[in-house]
Amino acid sequence: MADGMGIPARQPAVPRLRRSRGRDPLGLRRALSDRLLPALVAAMALLAALALAGSRGAAELTARWEGGAAAAMTVQLPANAGAARLARGLAALEAMPEVTRAQPMDQARMAALLRPWLGEAPAMALPVVIELQLAGLPVAPEALARRIAAAVPGASVESHGVWVARLVALARSLQAVALAALALVAGIAAAVVAVAVRAGIAARREAIAILHDLGATDADIAGRFAQRAGWLVAAGAAAGTLLAVPVLAGFADLAAPLLGGQPAESMLDWPWTSLPWEALAPLPLLAAGLGWLTAQVTVRRWLRRLP
Amino acid sequence: MVRFEHVGLRYGTPAGSGQPGQGKPSLAPEVLRDLSFTLPQGSFHWLLGPSGAGKSSLLALMHLALRPSRGEVEILGHRLAGARRAALPALRRRIGVVYQDFRLLPHLSVFDNVALPMRVAGRPEAQLRADAAEMLRWAGLERKLTALPATLSGGEQQRVAIARAVVMRPALLVADEPTGNLDGPQARRVLALLQEMHRLGTTVVVATHAETLVAEHPGPALWLAEGRLVRHG
Ligand SMILES: Nc1ncnc2c1ncn2[C@@H]1O[C@H](COP(=O)(O)OP(=O)(O)OP(=O)(O)O)[C@@H](O)[C@H]1O
Ligand SMILES: [Mg+2]
């Protein structure tokens, strides 16, 4: 009979410090180490934050400039042009295929616009300004301007709106590129997590098999990996996002003049509060979710080979 | 209760599917062939036979580490042929296994190894500590709680493995060569632990080569040879 049986042995001291270890039967703290994965994820979170902020900035510029592009072209007739000449000009402009609408600017509105410079009752007659709405952005605005000048004698054509519209189009494609970069970074992050988890599985193959044979469910085993991966990714993503903040504030400072502001004198005056915090703050959380999900899928797929 | 009915097993078939390799021209040979027997609940059986006869394979079927290629296996009232994979973990928790090579987790202490089945089953930490400690005392390991398996002797590791196998009070206990590397006194001590579980109502199956041990403790046995059941009784 076993020595231990029947002997009224004193209650053995239950070890306390091993407790945390017992909670990690797969040894994931070493198999999924806290070095490489968070570092890689931090780098990717930095890129993601830049892409995200870039997309936000481009959207902001777009919204700001779009107003200026509404009248892509204006045609100016001399002040002494009579109603008949205006009507002929409008007809000629509307006949052009590129033009969807030609409308003379309201004299009262123009007077209001010019009031700061010319006073309440301008002594001089104001020129007649026709705003053009174009069907699309002209490929060659200069050529269009020349044709308009030929069609409407004495007219001068202003096409700065075309350039604004081009900038808007550029900003829009930048936005699209930034979002694509974001998606790419997310995909690479998921791939990195999957590789790390597979390496962890390979390192703990025997421990996984033992847990499985002791009656652990797939959900249990996958959950252990997913929890560890989720934490590591969250930590890495938080670090990467924090690193991105000063970079973004610097960019925002550089962009300030484009948004009608002034560059700051010192870093303290950088537009910290205007950063897209509502987009940056959830980044670590979203990354953690991505890492968790990737680990779940990776481990569960692997476990299907066990009976 | 353990019931086998015309059970066949060949390795190399998809894990868990129980299906023979799909139309593969060279099927691995059956290592278990047409086994039919019933072990009543609460019985103690030896599993005997020469090396390579299929003892470990038969035990693997009993503790659901393998699923049969053909035939019906019924464990503790559950038929495995039609069982969903998701239903197996709960059944595994009612089966204790002592492996030929112990299979202790090397980075966990003796205590945590023994507590592992209860943690897997989701027992509250406060409850399981007393149970694991009591089980280790029962196995005579109360001085080794914090030791790592690598620092234990073979006999001590074997007793840790047994404590882990019985800590959940399994309804079925299978042991594969539990005295394989032990000297006479150690082997008898291990066997005493297994028989104690039998007295508590557990169905016990012990595979062994140790004829002297069987002679000292005669009891019903399954004899395997080349994958067939040659004697039962
Ligand atoms: N994982 C495996 N893959 C393929 N064949 C296997 C595998 N495990 C065992 N076998 C084969 O199955 C047969 C039975 O092996 P098993 O381990 O069940 O025998 P055993 O009776 O336990 O032998 P021993 O007494 O030496 O432990 C052997 O021919 C062996 O080669
Ligand atoms: Mg064997």
Coordinates of C-alpha atoms and ligand atoms in Angstrom, one line a residue:
Chain A
M1 CA 0.0 0.0 0.0
A2 CA 1.2 3.5 -0.8
D3 CA 3.0 5.2 2.0
G4 CA 1.0 8.3 1.5
M5 CA -2.3 6.5 2.2
G6 CA -3.8 6.3 5.6
I7 CA -1.0 8.4 7.1
P8 CA -2.6 11.4 8.8
A9 CA -0.2 13.7 7.0
R10 CA -0.2 17.4 7.8
Q11 CA -1.9 19.5 5.2
P12 CA 0.8 20.2 2.6
A13 CA 1.6 23.8 1.9
V14 CA -0.2 24.7 -1.3
P15 CA 2.3 26.7 -3.4
R16 CA 1.1 30.2 -4.2
L17 CA 3.7 31.6 -6.5
R18 CA 3.1 28.9 -9.1
R19 CA -0.4 30.1 -9.5
S20 CA 0.3 32.3 -12.4
R21 CA 2.3 29.6 -14.1
G22 CA -0.5 27.1 -13.6
R23 CA -2.7 29.5 -15.5
D24 CA -0.4 29.2 -18.5
P25 CA -0.2 25.5 -19.1
L26 CA 0.8 26.0 -22.7
G27 CA 3.8 28.1 -21.7
L28 CA 2.6 30.8 -24.1
R29 CA 4.5 33.5 -22.3
R30 CA 7.6 32.1 -24.0
A31 CA 6.1 30.5 -27.0
L32 CA 4.5 33.8 -28.0
S33 CA 7.2 36.1 -26.8
D34 CA 6.6 39.7 -25.9
R35 CA 9.5 40.9 -28.1
L36 CA 9.1 40.4 -31.8
L37 CA 5.4 40.4 -32.3
P38 CA 4.7 43.7 -30.4
A39 CA 7.6 45.3 -32.2
L40 CA 6.4 44.3 -35.6
V41 CA 2.8 45.3 -34.8
A42 CA 4.1 48.7 -33.4
A43 CA 5.7 49.4 -36.7
M44 CA 2.6 48.5 -38.6
A45 CA 0.4 50.5 -36.2
L46 CA 2.6 53.5 -36.9
L47 CA 2.1 53.1 -40.6
A48 CA -1.6 52.6 -40.1
A49 CA -1.9 55.7 -38.0
L50 CA -0.1 57.7 -40.7
A51 CA -2.3 56.3 -43.4
L52 CA -5.4 56.9 -41.3
A53 CA -4.5 60.5 -40.6
G54 CA -3.4 61.0 -44.2
S55 CA -6.8 59.9 -45.3
R56 CA -8.5 62.2 -42.8
G57 CA -6.3 65.1 -43.8
A58 CA -7.0 64.6 -47.5
A59 CA -10.7 64.4 -46.8
E60 CA -10.5 67.6 -44.9
L61 CA -8.7 69.4 -47.7
T62 CA -11.1 68.1 -50.2
A63 CA -14.1 69.4 -48.3
R64 CA -12.4 72.8 -47.9
W65 CA -11.4 73.2 -51.5
E66 CA -14.5 71.8 -53.0
G67 CA -16.4 75.0 -52.5
G68 CA -13.8 76.8 -54.6
A69 CA -14.2 74.3 -57.4
A70 CA -17.9 74.8 -57.6
A71 CA -17.5 77.4 -60.3
A72 CA -14.6 75.9 -62.1
M73 CA -14.4 78.8 -64.6
T74 CA -15.6 82.4 -64.7
V75 CA -16.0 84.6 -67.7
Q76 CA -15.7 88.3 -67.3
L77 CA -17.3 90.8 -69.7
P78 CA -16.4 94.5 -69.7
A79 CA -18.7 96.7 -67.5
N80 CA -20.1 98.4 -70.5
A81 CA -21.2 95.3 -72.2
G82 CA -24.9 95.6 -72.7
A83 CA -27.7 93.2 -72.1
A84 CA -27.7 92.1 -75.7
R85 CA -24.0 91.2 -75.6
L86 CA -24.5 89.4 -72.3
A87 CA -27.3 87.3 -73.9
R88 CA -25.2 86.5 -76.9
G89 CA -22.3 85.5 -74.7
L90 CA -24.5 83.3 -72.5
A91 CA -26.0 81.6 -75.6
A92 CA -22.5 81.0 -77.1
L93 CA -21.3 79.6 -73.8
E94 CA -24.2 77.2 -73.3
A95 CA -23.8 76.0 -76.8
M96 CA -20.4 74.6 -75.8
P97 CA -20.5 70.9 -75.0
E98 CA -18.2 71.3 -71.9
V99 CA -20.5 73.8 -70.3
T100 CA -23.6 72.5 -68.4
R101 CA -24.7 75.9 -67.1
A102 CA -23.7 79.5 -67.6
Q103 CA -25.1 82.1 -65.2
P104 CA -24.4 85.7 -64.7
M105 CA -23.4 86.6 -61.2
D106 CA -26.0 88.6 -59.4
Q107 CA -25.0 92.3 -59.4
A108 CA -26.2 92.8 -55.9
R109 CA -24.1 89.8 -54.7
M110 CA -21.0 91.1 -56.5
A111 CA -21.6 94.6 -55.0
A112 CA -21.7 93.0 -51.6
L113 CA -18.5 91.1 -52.3
L114 CA -16.7 94.2 -53.3
R115 CA -18.1 96.5 -50.7
P116 CA -15.1 96.3 -48.4
W117 CA -12.9 97.7 -51.2
L118 CA -15.2 100.0 -53.2
G119 CA -17.5 101.4 -50.5
E120 CA -21.3 101.5 -50.3
A121 CA -22.1 103.0 -53.7
P122 CA -19.3 102.1 -56.2
A123 CA -18.8 105.0 -58.6
M124 CA -17.4 102.7 -61.2
A125 CA -19.6 100.2 -63.1
L126 CA -18.9 96.7 -62.1
P127 CA -17.9 94.1 -64.8
V128 CA -20.3 91.4 -65.7
V129 CA -19.2 88.0 -64.4
I130 CA -20.5 84.7 -65.8
E131 CA -20.0 81.6 -63.7
L132 CA -19.6 78.4 -65.6
Q133 CA -20.5 74.9 -64.4
L134 CA -18.5 72.4 -66.5
A135 CA -19.6 68.9 -67.3
G136 CA -16.3 67.6 -66.0
L137 CA -12.8 68.8 -65.4
P138 CA -11.3 70.0 -68.7
V139 CA -8.3 68.1 -69.9
A140 CA -6.7 71.3 -71.2
P141 CA -8.2 74.3 -69.4
E142 CA -6.0 76.7 -71.4
A143 CA -7.4 75.5 -74.7
L144 CA -10.9 75.7 -73.4
A145 CA -10.3 79.3 -72.2
R146 CA -9.0 80.3 -75.6
R147 CA -12.0 78.8 -77.3
I148 CA -14.3 80.7 -74.9
A149 CA -12.5 83.9 -75.6
A150 CA -12.9 83.3 -79.3
A151 CA -16.6 82.5 -78.9
V152 CA -17.4 85.5 -76.7
P153 CA -15.5 88.5 -78.0
G154 CA -13.9 90.8 -75.4
A155 CA -14.3 88.2 -72.6
S156 CA -11.5 87.3 -70.2
V157 CA -11.5 83.8 -68.7
E158 CA -10.5 82.9 -65.2
S159 CA -9.8 79.2 -64.6
H160 CA -8.2 79.0 -61.2
G161 CA -11.2 76.9 -60.1
V162 CA -9.9 74.2 -62.5
W163 CA -6.7 73.9 -60.6
V164 CA -8.6 73.7 -57.3
A165 CA -10.7 70.9 -58.8
R166 CA -7.5 69.2 -59.9
L167 CA -6.2 69.4 -56.3
V168 CA -9.4 68.0 -55.0
A169 CA -9.1 65.1 -57.4
L170 CA -5.6 64.6 -56.2
A171 CA -6.6 64.7 -52.6
R172 CA -9.3 62.2 -53.3
S173 CA -7.0 59.7 -54.9
L174 CA -4.5 60.3 -52.0
Q175 CA -7.4 59.4 -49.7
A176 CA -8.1 56.3 -51.6
V177 CA -4.4 55.3 -51.6
A178 CA -4.2 55.9 -47.8
L179 CA -7.2 53.7 -47.2
A180 CA -5.7 51.0 -49.4
A181 CA -2.5 51.2 -47.5
L182 CA -4.5 50.9 -44.3
A183 CA -6.2 47.7 -45.6
L184 CA -2.8 46.4 -46.7
V185 CA -1.2 47.0 -43.3
A186 CA -4.1 45.3 -41.6
G187 CA -3.7 42.3 -43.9
I188 CA 0.1 42.1 -43.2
A189 CA -0.6 42.4 -39.5
A190 CA -3.0 39.5 -39.6
A191 CA -0.4 37.5 -41.6
V192 CA 2.3 38.3 -39.0
V193 CA 0.1 37.2 -36.2
A194 CA -0.8 34.0 -38.0
V195 CA 2.9 33.2 -38.5
A196 CA 3.7 33.9 -34.9
V197 CA 0.8 31.8 -33.7
R198 CA 1.8 28.9 -36.0
A199 CA 5.4 29.1 -34.6
G200 CA 3.8 29.0 -31.1
I201 CA 1.8 26.0 -31.9
A202 CA 4.8 24.2 -33.3
A203 CA 6.7 25.0 -30.1
R204 CA 3.9 23.7 -27.9
R205 CA 2.6 20.8 -30.0
E206 CA 3.0 18.3 -27.2
A207 CA 1.5 20.5 -24.6
I208 CA -1.5 21.2 -26.9
A209 CA -1.9 17.5 -27.5
I210 CA -1.9 16.8 -23.7
L211 CA -4.4 19.5 -23.0
H212 CA -6.6 18.1 -25.8
D213 CA -6.4 14.6 -24.3
L214 CA -7.3 16.0 -20.9
G215 CA -10.6 17.2 -22.4
A216 CA -9.8 20.8 -23.3
T217 CA -12.1 22.1 -26.0
D218 CA -10.9 23.8 -29.1
A219 CA -12.4 27.0 -27.8
D220 CA -10.3 26.7 -24.6
I221 CA -7.0 26.1 -26.4
A222 CA -7.7 28.6 -29.2
G223 CA -8.8 31.1 -26.5
R224 CA -5.5 30.9 -24.7
F225 CA -3.6 31.7 -27.8
A226 CA -6.0 34.4 -28.8
Q227 CA -5.9 36.1 -25.5
R228 CA -2.1 36.1 -25.5
A229 CA -1.9 37.3 -29.1
G230 CA -4.6 39.9 -28.5
W231 CA -2.7 41.5 -25.6
L232 CA 0.6 41.5 -27.4
V233 CA -1.0 43.1 -30.5
A234 CA -2.8 45.7 -28.3
A235 CA 0.5 46.6 -26.6
G236 CA 2.4 46.9 -29.9
A237 CA -0.4 48.8 -31.6
A238 CA -0.7 51.3 -28.6
A239 CA 3.1 51.9 -28.8
G240 CA 3.0 52.4 -32.5
T241 CA 0.0 54.8 -32.3
L242 CA 1.7 56.8 -29.6
L243 CA 4.8 57.1 -31.7
A244 CA 2.7 58.4 -34.6
V245 CA 1.2 61.2 -32.6
P246 CA 4.1 63.7 -32.7
V247 CA 4.7 62.9 -36.4
L248 CA 1.1 63.6 -37.2
A249 CA 1.1 66.8 -35.1
G250 CA 4.1 68.0 -37.1
F251 CA 2.3 67.2 -40.4
A252 CA -0.8 69.0 -39.2
D253 CA 1.4 72.0 -38.4
L254 CA 2.9 71.9 -41.9
A255 CA -0.5 71.7 -43.4
A256 CA -1.9 74.6 -41.3
P257 CA -1.4 77.2 -44.0
L258 CA -3.4 75.1 -46.5
L259 CA -6.3 75.2 -44.1
G260 CA -6.2 78.9 -43.6
G261 CA -4.0 78.8 -40.4
Q262 CA -0.5 79.7 -39.4
P263 CA 2.5 77.4 -38.7
A264 CA 3.2 77.3 -35.0
E265 CA 6.3 78.8 -33.4
S266 CA 7.1 75.8 -31.2
M267 CA 6.1 72.2 -30.9
L268 CA 3.9 73.1 -27.9
D269 CA 1.8 75.1 -30.2
W270 CA 1.4 72.3 -32.8
P271 CA -2.3 71.6 -33.4
W272 CA -2.4 68.6 -31.1
T273 CA -6.1 68.9 -30.5
S274 CA -6.9 68.9 -34.2
L275 CA -5.5 65.4 -34.7
P276 CA -8.0 62.8 -35.6
W277 CA -8.1 61.4 -32.1
E278 CA -11.5 59.6 -32.7
A279 CA -9.8 57.6 -35.4
L280 CA -6.5 57.0 -33.6
A281 CA -7.8 56.0 -30.2
P282 CA -9.6 52.9 -31.3
L283 CA -6.6 51.7 -33.4
P284 CA -5.0 49.5 -30.6
L285 CA -8.4 48.1 -29.8
L286 CA -9.2 47.2 -33.4
A287 CA -5.7 45.8 -33.9
A288 CA -6.2 43.6 -30.8
G289 CA -9.4 42.4 -32.2
L290 CA -7.7 41.5 -35.5
G291 CA -5.0 39.7 -33.6
W292 CA -7.4 37.8 -31.4
L293 CA -9.5 36.8 -34.4
T294 CA -6.5 35.7 -36.4
A295 CA -5.2 33.6 -33.6
Q296 CA -8.6 32.0 -33.0
V297 CA -8.9 31.0 -36.7
T298 CA -5.3 29.8 -37.0
V299 CA -5.4 27.6 -33.8
R300 CA -8.9 26.2 -34.5
R301 CA -7.9 25.2 -38.0
W302 CA -4.8 23.5 -36.7
L303 CA -6.8 21.7 -34.0
R304 CA -9.1 20.1 -36.5
R305 CA -6.3 17.5 -37.2
L306 CA -6.8 16.2 -33.6
P307 CA -9.5 13.6 -33.0
Chain B
M1 CA -18.9 0.5 -19.2
V2 CA -16.6 -0.1 -22.2
R3 CA -18.0 -2.0 -25.2
F4 CA -16.2 -2.8 -28.4
E5 CA -18.1 -4.3 -31.3
H6 CA -16.2 -5.5 -34.4
V7 CA -13.7 -2.7 -34.0
G8 CA -10.9 -2.3 -36.5
L9 CA -8.2 0.3 -36.5
R10 CA -5.6 1.3 -39.0
Y11 CA -3.2 4.3 -38.7
G12 CA -2.9 6.9 -41.4
T13 CA -6.6 7.6 -41.8
P14 CA -7.7 11.2 -41.4
A15 CA -7.6 12.0 -37.7
G16 CA -10.9 11.7 -36.0
S17 CA -12.9 10.9 -39.1
G18 CA -12.8 7.2 -38.6
Q19 CA -12.9 6.9 -42.4
P20 CA -10.5 4.6 -44.2
G21 CA -8.1 6.6 -46.5
Q22 CA -10.0 7.7 -49.5
G23 CA -9.4 5.1 -52.1
K24 CA -5.7 5.0 -51.4
P25 CA -4.2 2.0 -53.2
S26 CA -1.9 1.0 -50.3
L27 CA -3.9 1.1 -47.1
A28 CA -1.9 0.7 -43.9
P29 CA -2.6 -2.7 -42.4
E30 CA -5.2 -3.0 -39.6
V31 CA -3.4 -3.0 -36.2
L32 CA -6.6 -3.9 -34.4
R33 CA -8.9 -6.4 -36.0
D34 CA -12.4 -7.2 -35.3
L35 CA -12.3 -6.7 -31.5
S36 CA -15.5 -7.4 -29.6
F37 CA -15.7 -7.3 -25.8
T38 CA -17.5 -5.6 -22.9
L39 CA -15.9 -4.4 -19.7
P40 CA -18.6 -3.8 -17.0
Q41 CA -18.6 -0.6 -15.0
G42 CA -16.4 -0.8 -12.0
S43 CA -14.3 -3.8 -13.2
F44 CA -10.5 -4.2 -13.2
H45 CA -8.8 -5.7 -16.3
W46 CA -5.3 -6.4 -17.3
L47 CA -4.5 -5.8 -21.0
L48 CA -1.8 -8.3 -22.0
G49 CA 0.1 -9.3 -25.1
P50 CA 3.5 -9.2 -26.8
S51 CA 5.1 -5.9 -27.8
G52 CA 3.4 -4.6 -31.0
A53 CA 0.2 -6.5 -30.3
G54 CA -1.8 -3.3 -30.2
K55 CA -2.2 -2.7 -26.5
S56 CA -1.4 1.0 -26.6
S57 CA -3.6 1.4 -29.7
L58 CA -6.5 -0.3 -27.9
L59 CA -6.1 2.0 -24.9
A60 CA -5.9 5.1 -27.2
L61 CA -9.4 4.1 -28.6
M62 CA -10.7 3.8 -25.0
H63 CA -9.5 7.3 -24.0
L64 CA -10.6 8.9 -27.3
A65 CA -7.2 9.7 -28.6
L66 CA -8.1 7.7 -31.7
R67 CA -11.4 6.9 -33.4
P68 CA -11.9 3.5 -34.9
S69 CA -11.7 2.8 -38.6
R70 CA -14.7 0.5 -38.3
G71 CA -17.0 -1.0 -35.8
E72 CA -18.6 0.5 -32.8
V73 CA -16.9 1.8 -29.6
E74 CA -19.1 2.7 -26.6
I75 CA -17.5 4.5 -23.7
L76 CA -19.4 5.3 -20.5
G77 CA -22.7 5.1 -22.4
H78 CA -21.6 7.2 -25.4
R79 CA -21.4 5.6 -28.9
L80 CA -18.5 7.1 -30.7
A81 CA -19.3 6.2 -34.3
G82 CA -21.9 8.9 -34.7
A83 CA -20.5 11.3 -32.0
R84 CA -19.8 14.9 -32.9
R85 CA -16.3 16.0 -32.3
A86 CA -17.5 18.7 -30.0
A87 CA -19.1 16.1 -27.7
L88 CA -15.8 14.4 -27.0
P89 CA -14.0 16.9 -24.6
A90 CA -16.7 16.4 -22.0
L91 CA -16.4 12.7 -22.2
R92 CA -12.5 12.8 -22.1
R93 CA -12.8 14.6 -18.8
R94 CA -14.4 11.5 -17.3
I95 CA -11.5 9.3 -18.4
G96 CA -8.2 9.3 -16.6
V97 CA -5.1 8.2 -18.6
V98 CA -1.7 7.2 -17.4
Y99 CA 0.6 7.3 -20.4
Q100 CA 3.5 4.9 -21.0
D101 CA 5.8 8.0 -21.2
F102 CA 4.0 10.0 -18.5
R103 CA 3.4 13.1 -20.7
L104 CA 3.8 15.6 -17.9
L105 CA 4.1 19.3 -18.9
P106 CA 7.8 20.0 -18.3
H107 CA 7.4 23.7 -17.5
L108 CA 4.7 23.2 -14.8
S109 CA 5.3 22.2 -11.3
V110 CA 4.1 18.9 -9.9
F111 CA 1.2 20.7 -8.3
D112 CA 0.2 22.4 -11.5
N113 CA 0.4 19.2 -13.5
V114 CA -2.0 17.5 -11.2
A115 CA -4.3 20.6 -11.0
L116 CA -4.4 20.8 -14.8
P117 CA -7.3 18.5 -15.5
M118 CA -9.4 20.5 -13.0
R119 CA -8.4 23.8 -14.6
V120 CA -9.2 22.4 -18.0
A121 CA -12.6 21.5 -16.6
G122 CA -13.1 25.0 -15.3
R123 CA -13.1 24.2 -11.6
P124 CA -12.8 27.3 -9.4
E125 CA -9.3 27.8 -8.2
A126 CA -10.2 27.8 -4.5
Q127 CA -11.8 24.3 -4.8
L128 CA -9.2 22.6 -6.9
R129 CA -6.2 23.5 -4.7
A130 CA -7.4 21.4 -1.9
D131 CA -8.2 18.4 -4.2
A132 CA -4.9 18.5 -6.0
A133 CA -3.0 18.8 -2.7
E134 CA -4.9 15.8 -1.3
M135 CA -4.3 13.8 -4.4
L136 CA -0.6 14.5 -4.2
R137 CA -0.6 13.4 -0.6
W138 CA -2.4 10.2 -1.5
A139 CA 0.4 9.6 -4.1
G140 CA 3.1 10.3 -1.5
L141 CA 4.3 13.4 -3.2
E142 CA 3.5 16.1 -0.7
R143 CA 7.2 17.1 -0.5
K144 CA 7.5 17.6 -4.2
L145 CA 4.6 20.1 -4.9
T146 CA 6.8 22.8 -6.4
A147 CA 9.3 20.5 -8.2
L148 CA 9.5 20.4 -11.9
P149 CA 9.0 16.9 -13.5
A150 CA 12.5 16.8 -14.8
T151 CA 13.9 16.9 -11.3
L152 CA 11.9 13.8 -10.2
S153 CA 12.8 10.1 -10.4
G154 CA 10.9 7.9 -12.8
G155 CA 8.8 6.4 -10.1
E156 CA 7.9 9.8 -8.8
Q157 CA 7.0 11.0 -12.3
Q158 CA 4.8 7.9 -12.7
R159 CA 3.0 8.8 -9.5
V160 CA 2.5 12.3 -10.6
A161 CA 1.0 11.0 -13.8
I162 CA -1.3 8.7 -11.8
A163 CA -2.4 11.6 -9.5
R164 CA -3.2 13.7 -12.6
A165 CA -5.2 10.8 -14.1
V166 CA -7.3 10.2 -11.0
V167 CA -7.7 13.8 -9.6
M168 CA -11.0 14.2 -11.5
R169 CA -12.3 10.9 -10.0
P170 CA -12.7 9.5 -13.5
A171 CA -15.3 6.8 -14.3
L172 CA -12.7 5.1 -16.5
L173 CA -9.0 4.8 -15.8
V174 CA -6.6 3.4 -18.4
A175 CA -3.0 2.9 -17.7
D176 CA -0.4 2.0 -20.3
E177 CA 2.6 0.2 -18.8
P178 CA 2.3 2.2 -15.6
T179 CA 5.1 0.1 -14.0
G180 CA 7.3 -0.1 -17.1
N181 CA 10.4 1.6 -15.8
L182 CA 10.0 0.9 -12.1
D183 CA 11.6 -1.6 -9.7
G184 CA 9.5 -4.1 -7.8
P185 CA 8.5 -2.0 -4.7
Q186 CA 7.8 1.1 -6.8
A187 CA 5.8 -1.0 -9.2
R188 CA 3.7 -2.5 -6.4
R189 CA 3.1 0.9 -5.0
V190 CA 1.8 2.3 -8.3
L191 CA -0.4 -0.8 -8.7
A192 CA -1.8 -0.2 -5.2
L193 CA -2.9 3.3 -6.3
L194 CA -4.7 1.9 -9.3
Q195 CA -6.4 -0.8 -7.3
E196 CA -7.5 1.8 -4.8
M197 CA -9.3 3.6 -7.6
H198 CA -10.9 0.4 -8.7
R199 CA -12.2 -0.1 -5.1
L200 CA -13.7 3.4 -5.3
G201 CA -15.8 2.3 -8.3
T202 CA -13.7 3.3 -11.3
T203 CA -13.4 1.0 -14.3
V204 CA -9.7 0.3 -14.6
V205 CA -7.7 -1.1 -17.5
V206 CA -4.0 -1.7 -17.1
A207 CA -1.7 -2.7 -20.0
T208 CA 1.5 -4.4 -18.9
H209 CA 4.3 -6.7 -19.7
A210 CA 5.1 -7.3 -16.1
E211 CA 4.1 -11.0 -15.7
T212 CA 5.2 -11.1 -12.1
L213 CA 2.9 -8.3 -11.2
V214 CA 0.0 -10.0 -12.9
A215 CA 0.8 -13.2 -11.1
E216 CA 0.7 -11.3 -7.8
H217 CA -2.6 -9.7 -8.6
P218 CA -4.6 -12.2 -10.7
G219 CA -7.7 -10.8 -12.3
P220 CA -9.6 -10.8 -15.5
A221 CA -7.5 -10.0 -18.6
L222 CA -7.7 -9.2 -22.3
W223 CA -5.0 -11.0 -24.3
L224 CA -4.1 -9.4 -27.6
A225 CA -1.9 -10.9 -30.3
E226 CA -1.3 -9.3 -33.7
G227 CA -4.3 -7.0 -33.2
R228 CA -6.7 -9.7 -32.3
L229 CA -8.4 -10.6 -29.0
V230 CA -7.1 -14.1 -28.3
R231 CA -8.5 -14.5 -24.8
H232 CA -10.9 -12.7 -22.5
G233 CA -11.3 -13.7 -18.9
Ligands
LIG1 N1 1.3 6.2 -34.7 C1 1.4 5.1 -35.4 N2 1.4 5.1 -36.7 C2 1.5 3.9 -37.4 N3 1.5 2.7 -36.8 C3 1.5 2.7 -35.5 C4 1.4 3.8 -34.7 N4 1.4 3.5 -33.4 C5 1.5 2.1 -33.4 N5 1.6 1.6 -34.6 C6 1.6 0.2 -35.0 O1 0.6 -0.4 -34.4 C7 0.9 -1.7 -33.9 C8 0.6 -1.8 -32.5 O2 1.3 -0.9 -31.7 P1 1.0 -0.6 -30.2 O3 1.8 0.6 -29.8 O4 -0.5 -0.5 -30.0 O5 1.5 -1.9 -29.6 P2 1.7 -2.3 -28.1 O6 1.0 -3.6 -27.8 O7 1.4 -1.2 -27.2 O8 3.3 -2.5 -28.0 P3 4.3 -2.3 -26.7 O9 4.0 -3.4 -25.8 O10 5.6 -2.4 -27.3 O11 4.0 -1.0 -26.2 C9 2.4 -1.8 -34.1 O12 2.6 -2.6 -35.3 C10 2.9 -0.4 -34.4 O13 3.9 -0.4 -35.4
MG2 MG 2.4 0.2 -25.9

